[in-house]
Coordinates of C-alpha atoms in Angstrom, one line a residue:
Chain A
M6 CA -7.3 -13.3 138.4
S7 CA -9.2 -11.0 140.2
P8 CA -9.3 -7.1 139.3
R9 CA -8.5 -6.5 143.0
R10 CA -5.8 -8.9 143.6
P11 CA -3.2 -6.9 141.1
A12 CA -3.7 -3.8 143.3
L13 CA -0.8 -4.3 145.5
L14 CA 1.6 -4.9 142.9
A15 CA 0.2 -2.7 140.2
L16 CA 2.8 0.0 140.7
A17 CA 5.5 -2.2 141.5
L18 CA 5.2 -3.8 138.3
A19 CA 5.0 -0.2 136.8
C20 CA 8.5 0.4 138.2
L21 CA 10.5 -2.3 138.6
L22 CA 9.9 -5.6 137.3
P23 CA 11.7 -6.6 134.2
G24 CA 9.6 -6.1 131.3
L25 CA 9.0 -9.4 129.0
A26 CA 10.7 -9.5 125.7
S27 CA 8.1 -9.4 122.7
A28 CA 9.1 -11.7 119.9
A29 CA 9.6 -8.5 117.5
T30 CA 11.4 -6.1 119.4
P31 CA 13.1 -7.3 122.6
Y32 CA 12.7 -4.9 125.4
R33 CA 15.4 -5.0 128.1
S34 CA 14.6 -3.2 131.2
A35 CA 16.8 -0.9 132.9
Q36 CA 17.5 -3.4 135.6
Q37 CA 18.2 -6.2 132.9
I38 CA 20.7 -3.9 131.4
L39 CA 22.5 -3.0 134.8
D40 CA 22.9 -6.5 135.6
A41 CA 24.6 -6.9 132.1
S42 CA 27.1 -4.1 132.6
P43 CA 30.8 -4.7 132.8
A44 CA 32.6 -3.5 135.7
S45 CA 34.4 -0.9 133.8
D46 CA 31.2 1.1 133.4
W47 CA 31.1 1.7 137.3
R48 CA 33.3 4.3 139.0
T49 CA 34.4 4.7 142.6
P50 CA 34.1 8.2 143.7
D51 CA 37.1 9.9 145.2
P52 CA 36.9 9.6 148.9
A53 CA 38.2 13.1 149.1
N54 CA 35.0 14.3 147.5
L55 CA 32.7 12.1 149.6
L56 CA 30.9 13.2 152.9
V57 CA 28.9 11.0 155.0
M58 CA 26.3 12.5 157.3
N59 CA 25.5 10.4 160.3
L60 CA 22.1 10.5 161.7
A61 CA 20.6 8.5 164.4
S62 CA 18.4 6.9 161.6
G63 CA 21.2 6.1 159.4
Q64 CA 24.0 7.3 156.9
V65 CA 23.4 9.7 154.0
V66 CA 26.4 9.7 151.7
I67 CA 27.1 12.6 149.7
E68 CA 29.2 13.2 146.6
L69 CA 30.7 16.9 146.2
A70 CA 31.4 18.2 142.7
P71 CA 34.7 20.2 142.6
A72 CA 34.5 20.4 139.0
F73 CA 31.6 22.9 139.2
A74 CA 32.2 24.6 142.7
P75 CA 35.7 24.3 143.5
Q76 CA 35.7 27.0 146.3
H77 CA 32.5 25.8 148.0
V78 CA 33.8 22.3 147.8
A79 CA 36.9 23.4 149.7
N80 CA 35.2 25.1 152.2
I81 CA 33.1 22.2 153.0
Q82 CA 36.1 19.9 153.0
I83 CA 37.4 22.2 155.8
L84 CA 34.2 22.4 157.8
A85 CA 33.8 18.7 157.8
H86 CA 37.5 17.8 158.5
E87 CA 36.9 20.5 161.4
H88 CA 33.7 18.8 162.6
F89 CA 31.7 21.9 162.0
W90 CA 28.4 20.2 161.7
D91 CA 28.7 17.6 164.5
G92 CA 26.0 18.1 167.0
E93 CA 24.2 20.6 164.6
S94 CA 20.8 19.9 163.0
I95 CA 18.6 19.4 160.0
Y96 CA 16.3 22.5 161.0
R97 CA 14.2 22.6 158.1
S98 CA 12.0 20.5 156.0
Q99 CA 9.7 22.0 153.5
D100 CA 7.2 20.0 151.8
N101 CA 7.7 19.3 148.2
F102 CA 11.1 21.5 148.3
V103 CA 14.0 20.9 150.5
V104 CA 15.6 20.2 153.9
Q105 CA 18.3 22.4 155.0
F106 CA 20.9 21.9 157.7
G107 CA 23.9 23.4 159.3
D108 CA 23.8 25.8 162.4
A109 CA 20.4 26.5 163.5
D110 CA 22.0 29.3 165.6
A111 CA 23.9 31.0 162.8
D112 CA 21.9 34.1 162.9
D113 CA 22.9 34.8 166.6
A114 CA 26.1 36.0 166.9
A115 CA 26.5 34.9 170.7
K116 CA 25.8 31.5 169.8
A117 CA 26.9 30.7 166.4
K118 CA 29.3 27.8 165.9
P119 CA 32.8 29.2 164.9
L120 CA 33.7 28.6 161.3
G121 CA 37.3 27.5 162.2
S122 CA 39.8 27.7 159.3
A123 CA 36.8 27.8 156.6
K124 CA 36.7 31.1 154.7
R125 CA 34.1 33.6 155.3
K126 CA 33.7 34.7 151.9
L127 CA 33.2 33.0 148.4
P128 CA 32.5 33.8 144.9
A129 CA 29.2 32.6 143.7
E130 CA 29.8 29.4 141.6
F131 CA 26.5 29.3 139.7
Q132 CA 27.8 27.9 136.4
R133 CA 31.2 27.2 134.7
D134 CA 32.7 27.3 131.4
S135 CA 31.6 24.4 129.3
K136 CA 35.3 24.0 127.8
G137 CA 37.0 20.9 129.5
L138 CA 33.6 19.4 130.4
K139 CA 32.8 15.9 128.9
V140 CA 29.1 16.4 128.8
T141 CA 26.6 13.3 127.8
V142 CA 24.1 15.0 126.2
L143 CA 20.4 14.1 126.1
P144 CA 18.5 14.3 123.1
D145 CA 15.3 15.4 125.1
K146 CA 13.5 18.7 125.0
D147 CA 14.1 20.8 128.0
G148 CA 12.4 24.0 129.0
W149 CA 14.9 25.3 131.2
A150 CA 18.0 24.6 129.4
D151 CA 19.4 24.3 125.6
H152 CA 20.8 21.2 126.5
T153 CA 20.8 19.0 129.5
G154 CA 22.7 15.9 130.3
F155 CA 25.3 14.5 132.9
V156 CA 28.9 15.0 133.9
D157 CA 30.1 12.5 136.1
G158 CA 27.0 11.3 137.1
F159 CA 25.7 14.7 137.9
P160 CA 22.7 16.3 136.0
V161 CA 23.5 19.4 134.3
G162 CA 22.0 22.3 132.1
Q163 CA 24.0 24.0 129.3
D164 CA 23.6 27.6 127.6
T165 CA 25.3 26.6 124.4
A166 CA 25.3 30.2 123.1
N167 CA 27.3 31.2 126.1
G168 CA 29.3 28.1 126.4
K169 CA 28.1 27.5 130.1
T170 CA 27.2 24.8 132.1
W171 CA 25.7 24.3 135.6
L172 CA 24.4 21.8 138.1
A173 CA 20.8 21.2 137.8
H174 CA 18.4 21.2 140.7
C175 CA 17.3 17.7 140.7
Y176 CA 16.1 15.5 143.6
G177 CA 19.1 14.9 145.8
A178 CA 21.1 17.9 144.7
L179 CA 22.8 19.7 147.4
G180 CA 23.0 23.4 147.4
A181 CA 24.7 26.0 149.4
G182 CA 22.0 28.4 151.1
R183 CA 22.6 32.1 150.6
N184 CA 21.1 35.4 151.3
N185 CA 20.1 38.0 148.7
D186 CA 23.7 38.8 147.6
E187 CA 25.0 36.1 145.2
D188 CA 28.4 35.7 147.1
S189 CA 26.6 35.2 150.4
S190 CA 27.2 31.4 150.6
I191 CA 30.1 29.9 152.2
G192 CA 28.8 26.0 152.3
A193 CA 28.4 26.0 156.1
E194 CA 24.2 26.1 155.5
L195 CA 23.2 23.6 153.1
Y196 CA 20.1 22.2 151.5
V197 CA 18.9 19.0 149.7
V198 CA 16.2 19.1 147.3
T199 CA 13.6 16.5 148.3
G200 CA 10.7 17.7 145.9
Q201 CA 9.7 18.3 142.3
S202 CA 12.9 19.4 140.9
P203 CA 13.1 23.3 141.5
R204 CA 14.8 24.1 138.2
Q205 CA 14.1 27.7 138.8
L206 CA 17.0 27.8 141.1
D207 CA 19.4 26.8 138.4
R208 CA 22.2 29.3 138.1
N209 CA 20.6 31.5 141.2
I210 CA 22.5 29.1 143.7
T211 CA 25.7 27.5 144.0
V212 CA 25.0 23.7 143.9
V213 CA 28.0 21.8 145.3
G214 CA 27.1 18.1 145.0
R215 CA 24.5 15.6 145.4
V216 CA 23.2 12.6 147.6
L217 CA 24.2 9.2 146.4
K218 CA 22.6 7.2 149.2
G219 CA 20.2 7.7 152.1
M220 CA 17.9 10.1 150.5
E221 CA 14.9 8.4 152.2
L222 CA 16.5 9.6 155.5
L223 CA 16.1 13.0 154.6
S224 CA 12.9 13.2 152.2
A225 CA 10.6 11.5 154.8
L226 CA 11.4 13.7 157.7
P227 CA 8.4 15.5 159.2
R228 CA 7.6 18.8 157.5
G229 CA 8.1 22.0 159.7
P230 CA 5.2 24.4 159.6
A231 CA 4.1 25.9 156.4
P232 CA 5.1 28.0 154.5
M233 CA 8.8 27.5 155.2
G234 CA 9.2 24.4 156.8
F235 CA 11.7 25.7 159.7
Y236 CA 10.7 23.7 162.6
A237 CA 8.9 25.8 165.2
D238 CA 10.6 24.4 168.3
A239 CA 14.3 23.2 168.4
S240 CA 13.2 19.9 169.6
Q241 CA 11.7 19.1 166.1
R242 CA 15.0 19.3 164.4
T243 CA 16.9 16.3 163.6
P244 CA 20.5 16.1 165.3
I245 CA 23.4 15.6 163.2
V246 CA 25.7 13.2 164.9
S247 CA 28.5 14.0 162.3
I248 CA 29.3 14.8 158.9
Q249 CA 32.9 13.5 157.9
R250 CA 35.0 13.6 154.9
V251 CA 35.4 10.0 153.8
S252 CA 39.2 10.5 153.2
D253 CA 39.4 11.4 156.8
L254 CA 38.0 7.7 157.9
P255 CA 40.0 4.7 158.1
E256 CA 39.6 2.6 155.1
S257 CA 37.3 -0.1 157.3
Q258 CA 34.8 2.6 157.8
R259 CA 34.5 4.1 154.3
P260 CA 31.4 3.3 152.6
T261 CA 31.9 1.4 149.4
L262 CA 29.8 2.8 146.6
Q263 CA 30.1 2.8 142.9
V264 CA 28.3 4.9 140.5
L265 CA 27.4 4.0 136.9
R266 CA 29.4 6.0 134.6
T267 CA 27.0 8.4 132.9
D268 CA 29.3 8.5 129.7
S269 CA 29.0 4.6 129.3
K270 CA 26.7 2.9 126.9
T271 CA 25.0 1.0 129.8
F272 CA 23.9 4.4 131.2
M273 CA 22.6 5.7 127.9
D274 CA 20.9 2.1 127.4
T275 CA 19.4 2.5 130.6
V276 CA 17.9 6.0 129.9
E277 CA 16.5 4.6 126.5
A278 CA 15.0 1.8 128.5
R279 CA 13.1 4.4 130.6
R280 CA 12.3 6.7 127.8
N281 CA 10.7 4.3 125.6
R282 CA 9.5 1.8 128.2
V283 CA 7.0 -0.9 126.5
D284 CA 6.5 -3.9 128.5
D285 CA 3.5 -5.9 130.1
F286 CA 2.7 -2.9 132.1
Y287 CA 3.6 0.2 130.1
K288 CA 1.2 0.2 127.1
R289 CA 2.4 3.6 125.7
A290 CA 6.1 4.6 125.4
A291 CA 6.8 8.0 126.7
G292 CA 9.0 9.1 123.9
H293 CA 10.7 11.6 126.1
I294 CA 12.6 11.6 129.6
D295 CA 13.3 14.6 131.6
L296 CA 16.7 15.2 133.2
C297 CA 15.6 15.0 136.9
N298 CA 13.4 11.7 135.9
I299 CA 16.6 9.7 135.1
P300 CA 18.1 8.0 138.3
V301 CA 22.1 7.5 138.2
P302 CA 22.4 4.0 139.4
V303 CA 24.5 3.6 142.5
R304 CA 25.6 0.3 144.0
Chain B
M105 CA 25.6 41.4 157.7
S106 CA 27.7 38.3 158.1
P107 CA 27.8 35.8 155.6
R108 CA 26.6 33.0 158.0
R109 CA 23.7 35.2 159.2
P110 CA 21.6 34.6 156.1
A111 CA 21.9 30.9 156.1
L112 CA 18.7 30.4 157.8
L113 CA 16.8 32.4 155.6
A114 CA 18.4 31.9 152.3
L115 CA 15.8 29.4 150.9
A116 CA 13.0 30.9 152.6
L117 CA 13.6 34.0 150.7
A118 CA 14.1 32.1 147.4
C119 CA 10.7 31.0 147.7
L120 CA 8.4 32.8 149.7
L121 CA 9.0 36.4 150.7
P122 CA 7.4 39.0 148.4
G123 CA 9.8 40.3 146.0
L124 CA 10.5 44.2 146.2
A125 CA 9.3 46.2 143.3
S126 CA 12.1 47.7 141.3
A127 CA 11.3 51.3 139.6
A128 CA 11.7 50.2 136.2
T129 CA 9.5 46.9 136.3
P130 CA 7.5 46.4 139.2
Y131 CA 7.6 42.7 140.0
R132 CA 4.8 41.4 141.9
S133 CA 5.2 38.3 143.6
A134 CA 2.7 35.4 143.2
Q135 CA 1.7 35.8 146.9
Q136 CA 1.0 39.5 146.3
I137 CA -0.9 38.7 143.2
L138 CA -3.0 36.3 145.3
D139 CA -3.7 38.8 148.0
A140 CA -5.0 41.0 145.6
S141 CA -7.4 38.5 143.9
P142 CA -11.1 39.2 143.8
A143 CA -13.3 36.5 145.6
S144 CA -14.7 35.5 142.0
D145 CA -11.3 34.0 141.2
W146 CA -11.9 31.2 143.8
R147 CA -14.2 28.4 143.3
T148 CA -15.8 25.9 145.9
P149 CA -15.3 22.2 144.8
D150 CA -18.4 20.5 144.8
P151 CA -18.6 18.5 147.9
A152 CA -19.9 15.2 146.2
N153 CA -16.2 15.3 144.4
L154 CA -14.2 15.8 147.9
L155 CA -13.1 13.0 149.9
V156 CA -11.5 13.3 153.3
M157 CA -8.8 10.9 154.3
N158 CA -8.7 10.7 158.2
L159 CA -5.3 9.7 159.5
A160 CA -4.2 9.8 163.4
S161 CA -1.8 12.5 162.1
G162 CA -4.4 14.9 160.4
Q163 CA -7.0 15.2 157.5
V164 CA -5.9 15.0 153.9
V165 CA -8.6 16.6 151.3
I166 CA -8.9 15.0 147.8
E167 CA -10.5 16.4 145.0
L168 CA -12.0 13.8 142.4
A169 CA -12.2 14.3 138.8
P170 CA -15.3 12.9 137.2
A171 CA -14.5 15.0 133.9
F172 CA -11.7 12.8 133.2
A173 CA -12.6 9.6 135.0
P174 CA -16.3 9.3 135.5
Q175 CA -16.7 5.6 135.9
H176 CA -13.6 5.4 138.4
V177 CA -14.9 8.4 140.3
A178 CA -18.4 7.0 140.5
N179 CA -17.0 3.7 142.0
I180 CA -14.6 5.5 144.5
Q181 CA -17.5 7.6 145.7
I182 CA -19.5 4.4 146.4
L183 CA -16.6 2.7 148.0
A184 CA -16.3 5.7 150.4
H185 CA -19.9 6.0 151.0
E186 CA -19.7 2.4 152.2
H187 CA -16.6 3.0 154.3
F188 CA -14.5 0.5 152.2
W189 CA -11.4 2.3 153.2
D190 CA -12.1 2.6 157.0
G191 CA -9.8 0.6 158.9
E192 CA -7.5 -0.2 156.0
S193 CA -4.0 1.4 155.7
I194 CA -1.6 3.4 153.7
Y195 CA 0.8 0.0 152.9
R196 CA 3.5 1.5 150.6
S197 CA 5.7 4.6 150.5
Q198 CA 8.1 4.4 147.8
D199 CA 11.0 7.2 147.9
N200 CA 10.7 9.7 145.2
F201 CA 7.7 8.1 143.6
V202 CA 4.2 7.3 145.5
V203 CA 2.6 6.3 148.5
Q204 CA -0.3 3.7 148.0
F205 CA -3.4 2.7 150.0
G206 CA -6.3 0.6 150.2
D207 CA -6.8 -3.1 151.5
A208 CA -3.4 -4.5 152.1
D209 CA -4.9 -8.0 151.9
A210 CA -6.6 -7.6 148.7
D211 CA -4.6 -10.4 147.2
D212 CA -5.6 -12.8 149.7
A213 CA -9.4 -13.9 148.7
A214 CA -9.9 -15.0 152.4
K215 CA -9.1 -11.8 153.8
A216 CA -9.9 -9.2 151.4
K217 CA -12.6 -6.7 152.2
P218 CA -15.6 -6.9 150.4
L219 CA -16.3 -4.3 147.7
G220 CA -19.8 -3.9 148.5
S221 CA -21.8 -2.2 145.8
A222 CA -18.8 -1.4 143.9
K223 CA -18.2 -2.4 140.3
R224 CA -15.7 -5.1 139.9
K225 CA -14.6 -4.0 136.5
L226 CA -14.2 -0.9 134.8
P227 CA -12.9 0.5 131.5
A228 CA -9.6 2.4 131.5
E229 CA -9.8 6.1 131.6
F230 CA -6.4 7.0 130.7
Q231 CA -7.6 10.2 128.4
R232 CA -10.6 11.6 127.3
D233 CA -11.6 13.5 124.1
S234 CA -10.4 17.3 124.4
K235 CA -13.8 18.4 123.1
G236 CA -16.1 20.0 125.8
L237 CA -13.1 20.9 127.9
K238 CA -11.9 24.3 128.6
V239 CA -8.2 24.0 129.1
T240 CA -5.9 26.9 130.0
V241 CA -2.8 26.2 127.9
L242 CA 0.4 27.1 129.0
P243 CA 3.0 28.6 126.5
D244 CA 5.9 26.6 127.9
K245 CA 7.5 23.9 126.2
D246 CA 7.0 20.3 127.3
G247 CA 8.6 16.8 126.6
W248 CA 5.7 14.7 127.5
A249 CA 2.9 16.3 125.8
D250 CA 2.2 18.8 122.6
H251 CA 0.4 20.9 125.0
T252 CA 0.0 21.4 129.0
G253 CA -2.2 23.2 130.9
F254 CA -4.9 23.1 133.6
V255 CA -8.7 22.2 133.6
D256 CA -10.5 23.4 136.7
G257 CA -7.3 23.0 138.7
F258 CA -6.2 20.1 137.4
P259 CA -2.8 19.8 135.6
V260 CA -3.6 18.2 132.2
G261 CA -1.3 17.2 129.1
Q262 CA -2.8 17.4 125.5
D263 CA -2.4 15.4 122.2
T264 CA -3.6 18.2 119.8
A265 CA -3.2 15.8 116.6
N266 CA -5.7 13.2 118.2
G267 CA -7.8 15.7 120.2
K268 CA -7.1 13.7 123.7
T269 CA -6.4 15.5 127.2
W270 CA -5.3 13.6 130.3
L271 CA -4.6 14.1 133.9
A272 CA -0.8 14.6 134.3
H273 CA 1.2 13.0 137.0
C274 CA 2.2 15.8 139.2
Y275 CA 3.0 15.9 142.7
G276 CA -0.4 15.3 144.6
A277 CA -2.0 13.4 141.8
L278 CA -4.3 10.4 142.8
G279 CA -4.1 7.5 140.6
A280 CA -6.0 4.1 140.6
G281 CA -3.3 1.0 140.9
R282 CA -3.7 -1.7 138.3
N283 CA -2.5 -4.9 137.0
N284 CA -1.0 -5.2 133.7
D285 CA -4.3 -5.2 132.1
E286 CA -5.4 -1.6 131.0
D287 CA -8.9 -2.3 132.9
S288 CA -7.9 -4.1 135.8
S289 CA -8.2 -0.9 138.1
I290 CA -11.5 -0.1 139.9
G291 CA -10.6 2.7 142.3
A292 CA -10.0 0.6 145.5
E293 CA -6.4 0.8 145.6
L294 CA -5.2 4.1 145.2
Y295 CA -1.6 6.0 145.2
V296 CA -0.9 9.5 145.5
V297 CA 2.5 11.0 143.5
T298 CA 4.8 12.0 146.2
G299 CA 7.9 12.2 144.3
Q300 CA 9.4 13.8 141.0
S301 CA 6.5 14.0 138.7
P302 CA 6.5 10.3 137.1
R303 CA 4.9 11.5 133.7
Q304 CA 5.9 8.4 131.9
L305 CA 2.8 7.0 133.8
D306 CA 0.5 9.4 131.9
R307 CA -1.9 7.7 129.7
N308 CA -0.6 4.6 131.3
I309 CA -2.9 4.6 134.4
T310 CA -6.1 6.1 135.1
V311 CA -5.7 9.5 137.1
V312 CA -8.8 9.9 139.3
G313 CA -8.2 13.2 141.2
R314 CA -5.5 15.2 143.2
V315 CA -5.0 16.2 146.9
L316 CA -5.7 19.5 147.9
K317 CA -4.5 19.6 151.3
G318 CA -2.6 17.3 153.8
M319 CA 0.2 16.3 151.2
E320 CA 2.7 16.4 153.9
L321 CA 1.0 13.8 155.9
L322 CA 1.4 11.4 153.0
S323 CA 4.7 12.8 151.6
A324 CA 6.6 12.6 154.8
L325 CA 5.6 8.9 155.8
P326 CA 8.6 6.5 156.5
R327 CA 9.7 4.9 153.2
G328 CA 9.3 1.0 153.0
P329 CA 12.2 -1.1 152.3
A330 CA 13.6 -0.4 148.8
P331 CA 12.9 -1.0 146.0
M332 CA 9.3 -0.9 146.1
G333 CA 8.4 0.7 149.4
F334 CA 5.9 -2.1 150.5
Y335 CA 6.3 -2.1 154.5
A336 CA 7.7 -5.3 155.2
D337 CA 5.6 -5.6 158.3
A338 CA 2.0 -4.8 158.9
S339 CA 3.0 -2.8 162.1
Q340 CA 4.6 -0.2 159.7
R341 CA 1.6 0.8 157.6
T342 CA -0.3 3.8 158.5
P343 CA -3.9 3.2 159.7
I344 CA -6.6 4.9 157.8
V345 CA -9.1 6.0 160.2
S346 CA -11.7 6.5 157.5
I347 CA -12.0 8.1 154.0
Q348 CA -15.4 10.0 153.6
R349 CA -17.1 11.6 150.9
V350 CA -17.6 15.2 152.1
S351 CA -21.4 15.2 150.7
D352 CA -21.9 12.6 153.3
L353 CA -20.8 14.8 156.1
P354 CA -23.0 17.2 158.1
E355 CA -22.4 20.9 156.9
S356 CA -20.5 21.7 160.3
Q357 CA -17.8 18.8 159.5
R358 CA -17.1 19.7 156.0
P359 CA -13.9 21.0 155.1
T360 CA -14.1 24.7 153.8
L361 CA -11.7 25.1 150.8
Q362 CA -11.4 27.4 147.9
V363 CA -9.4 26.5 144.9
L364 CA -7.8 29.3 142.7
R365 CA -9.5 29.3 139.2
T366 CA -7.1 28.1 136.7
D367 CA -9.1 29.9 134.0
S368 CA -8.4 33.3 135.7
K369 CA -6.2 35.9 135.2
T370 CA -4.9 35.7 138.7
F371 CA -3.9 32.2 138.2
M372 CA -2.0 33.1 135.0
D373 CA -0.2 36.0 136.6
T374 CA 0.9 34.1 139.5
V375 CA 2.3 31.5 137.0
E376 CA 4.2 34.4 135.2
A377 CA 5.4 35.8 138.5
R378 CA 7.1 32.3 138.9
R379 CA 8.3 31.8 135.6
N380 CA 10.0 35.1 135.5
R381 CA 10.8 35.8 138.7
V382 CA 13.5 38.4 139.3
D383 CA 13.5 40.2 142.5
D384 CA 16.0 40.6 145.7
F385 CA 16.8 36.9 145.6
Y386 CA 16.4 35.7 142.1
K387 CA 19.0 36.8 139.8
R388 CA 18.0 35.5 136.9
A389 CA 14.5 34.7 135.3
A390 CA 14.0 30.9 134.4
G391 CA 11.8 32.3 131.4
H392 CA 10.2 28.9 131.8
I393 CA 8.2 26.9 134.3
D394 CA 7.1 23.3 134.2
L395 CA 3.4 22.1 134.4
C396 CA 4.4 20.1 137.7
N397 CA 6.3 23.1 139.1
I398 CA 3.1 25.2 139.3
P399 CA 1.0 25.0 142.5
V400 CA -2.7 25.7 142.3
P401 CA -3.2 27.7 145.3
V402 CA -5.9 26.5 148.0
R403 CA -7.1 28.6 150.8

C-alpha cells in the first residue's frame, strides 16, 4: 500500500471504523457497542421539550432542559407556540464560538417583534441544586468543575461543596443571550455553541437546552465580520422559516429521535471506548476524555 | 433598558468589549493588555515556515513547526515549492472535527498527482524531546497531559516523566493524515482541526503547524455527508488555487503578520485576563483556562 494511498482514509479511520479486536484485550469500538445496545438504553425525548428550527437548508432539532432552566424553557415554549421566531433570522456567526438567532431588530422599539404572552423578565437560571438530580459522574479530571457528567443526555458541571449543578457550554449547547444584568435574558434571543467549548460562560449565562440534530446547518454558516460575527448587512442573515414546538405538530410531522440514555452501561462503555481507544489506528490510549469531547448518540 | 434590547449585544459583550475596572481590583481585558503591548512582544514568523493557501474565498496563512516535525515540514516545503497542491482540493469537512485537503485522487495510482522531489516515506514525528525547548507552562489542570503550555505560539502537551513534548490538537492545528502505520504520513494530505479539540489524536498523528489567519474560510465550509465528511461528489470540493511557500513569493506579495510572543509577560497577562475574567458581563471568574481555549493573538 502506497504511503499516499491511505491519505484519504487516514482520519476516517481515526474516527469511525471499528477497531479490530486483539487476541489479548478485545477492543470494542463505540459503534460496535452501540450496535449491540438494547432498545431500553434509548429514550424518546418528550415532544413538549423538543423544538424544530426550520431553515431553507433543513431542520435543526433542539431538546430543552426544563430541569435546569424551567422559567426560560416555559417562556421559550410560549414564544415557539406563538410563532415568535417565524420569519426572524440567524443574525450572527462568530468563528470558533457561537451562532445567535432571534429578532435582529430587538434593539429597535419601533421594529421589534412583539413578545406576545411571553414574560418580559425572568430570573437567571445559571445553576440548580444538585439534590434530586441523577448525575452520571465522569472519573476524568476537569479544570472548570469539581465533577462533570451527564443528566438525561446533557453535559453538566458540579460544585460539590455547594451542591450545585449546571449545564456545560459544550458544542451544541443552547443558551439565552443576555445583557450585563444576570436576569436580563428571557429566551427570545438564543445562541448555539459552534466552537471550542467556551466553558468560561458556565454559570455566567442561562443554558436552556442543546441541539440533538442538524448542528452542521448552524456550524457551517458563513462567519460574520470579526470580531463579533454579526452580519454587516441584513441580506447575509439566514432566515428562520419557523421554530415550532414539536408537541404543537401533528404526529405525522414530528421528528422521530431517540437519545442514548446517559445513565446506561452502554453509554459508559462508549465513553470508555473513546477514553482508551487502542486499535489499528490509535497507537496510544489517551487515558482521559473531556466532558465536551463526548458525543451523546442520537438515532 | 428593555430586557430584549440587550439581546443582540449579549454575547458580544461576553467576549469582546473591554471590562470596566472596578475601584478595588482594576480588571484589564485581554484587548486592553494587547493594546498596551510593546513592539518587542511580537514576533514576525520566518517566511520559510509560512504557507499561504489561496482559495477563491480568500487566503489562509499557515505557520509550520520545524522544531516539532522537521522531516514533515521539509517535505511540505518541497511540495509547496513544486506546486503540488495547486489545482487540488479540500475534499472533506467533518462537522466538529476537521477539514482535509490534498490530492483527492491519491488513492488511484492512475490519477494520483506526482509527488515530485518529495520523499515517499517519513518517520512518525508525534513528539520530541523536551530538551532544548523553551516552554511557557500553564498552571492549569489538564487531563490529557502532565503539563500544557506554549512554544513559539504553538500549544503543546508534555509528559514530564519521559521528557517529551508534542503539538496539541487545538482549533487550527495542521496535521498530516496517515493510514494505520505510524510512519505512513508524508505531509501531502493534510487536515486542519475545525471542531472541539480532538486531543485524543495527540501523539497519534504528526502535527506539523497551525493556521494563523483565515480559519473561517475552512471552518465554515459545508460539511460533507456524515459520518466522515468526505464530499460525495467532486463538485462539492473546494478547489485550492495554490499553496505557496511565503519565502517563494516576492516581498510585495508576502502577508505581513506578527504573532504575540507566548514567552512574553503580555501573553501571560492576556491568559490571566481570560482565566479570571470578572467585568460588567462576567459575574463569576472561571479560575481556570484550557490550553485550547487560549487564542494566540495575531496582528
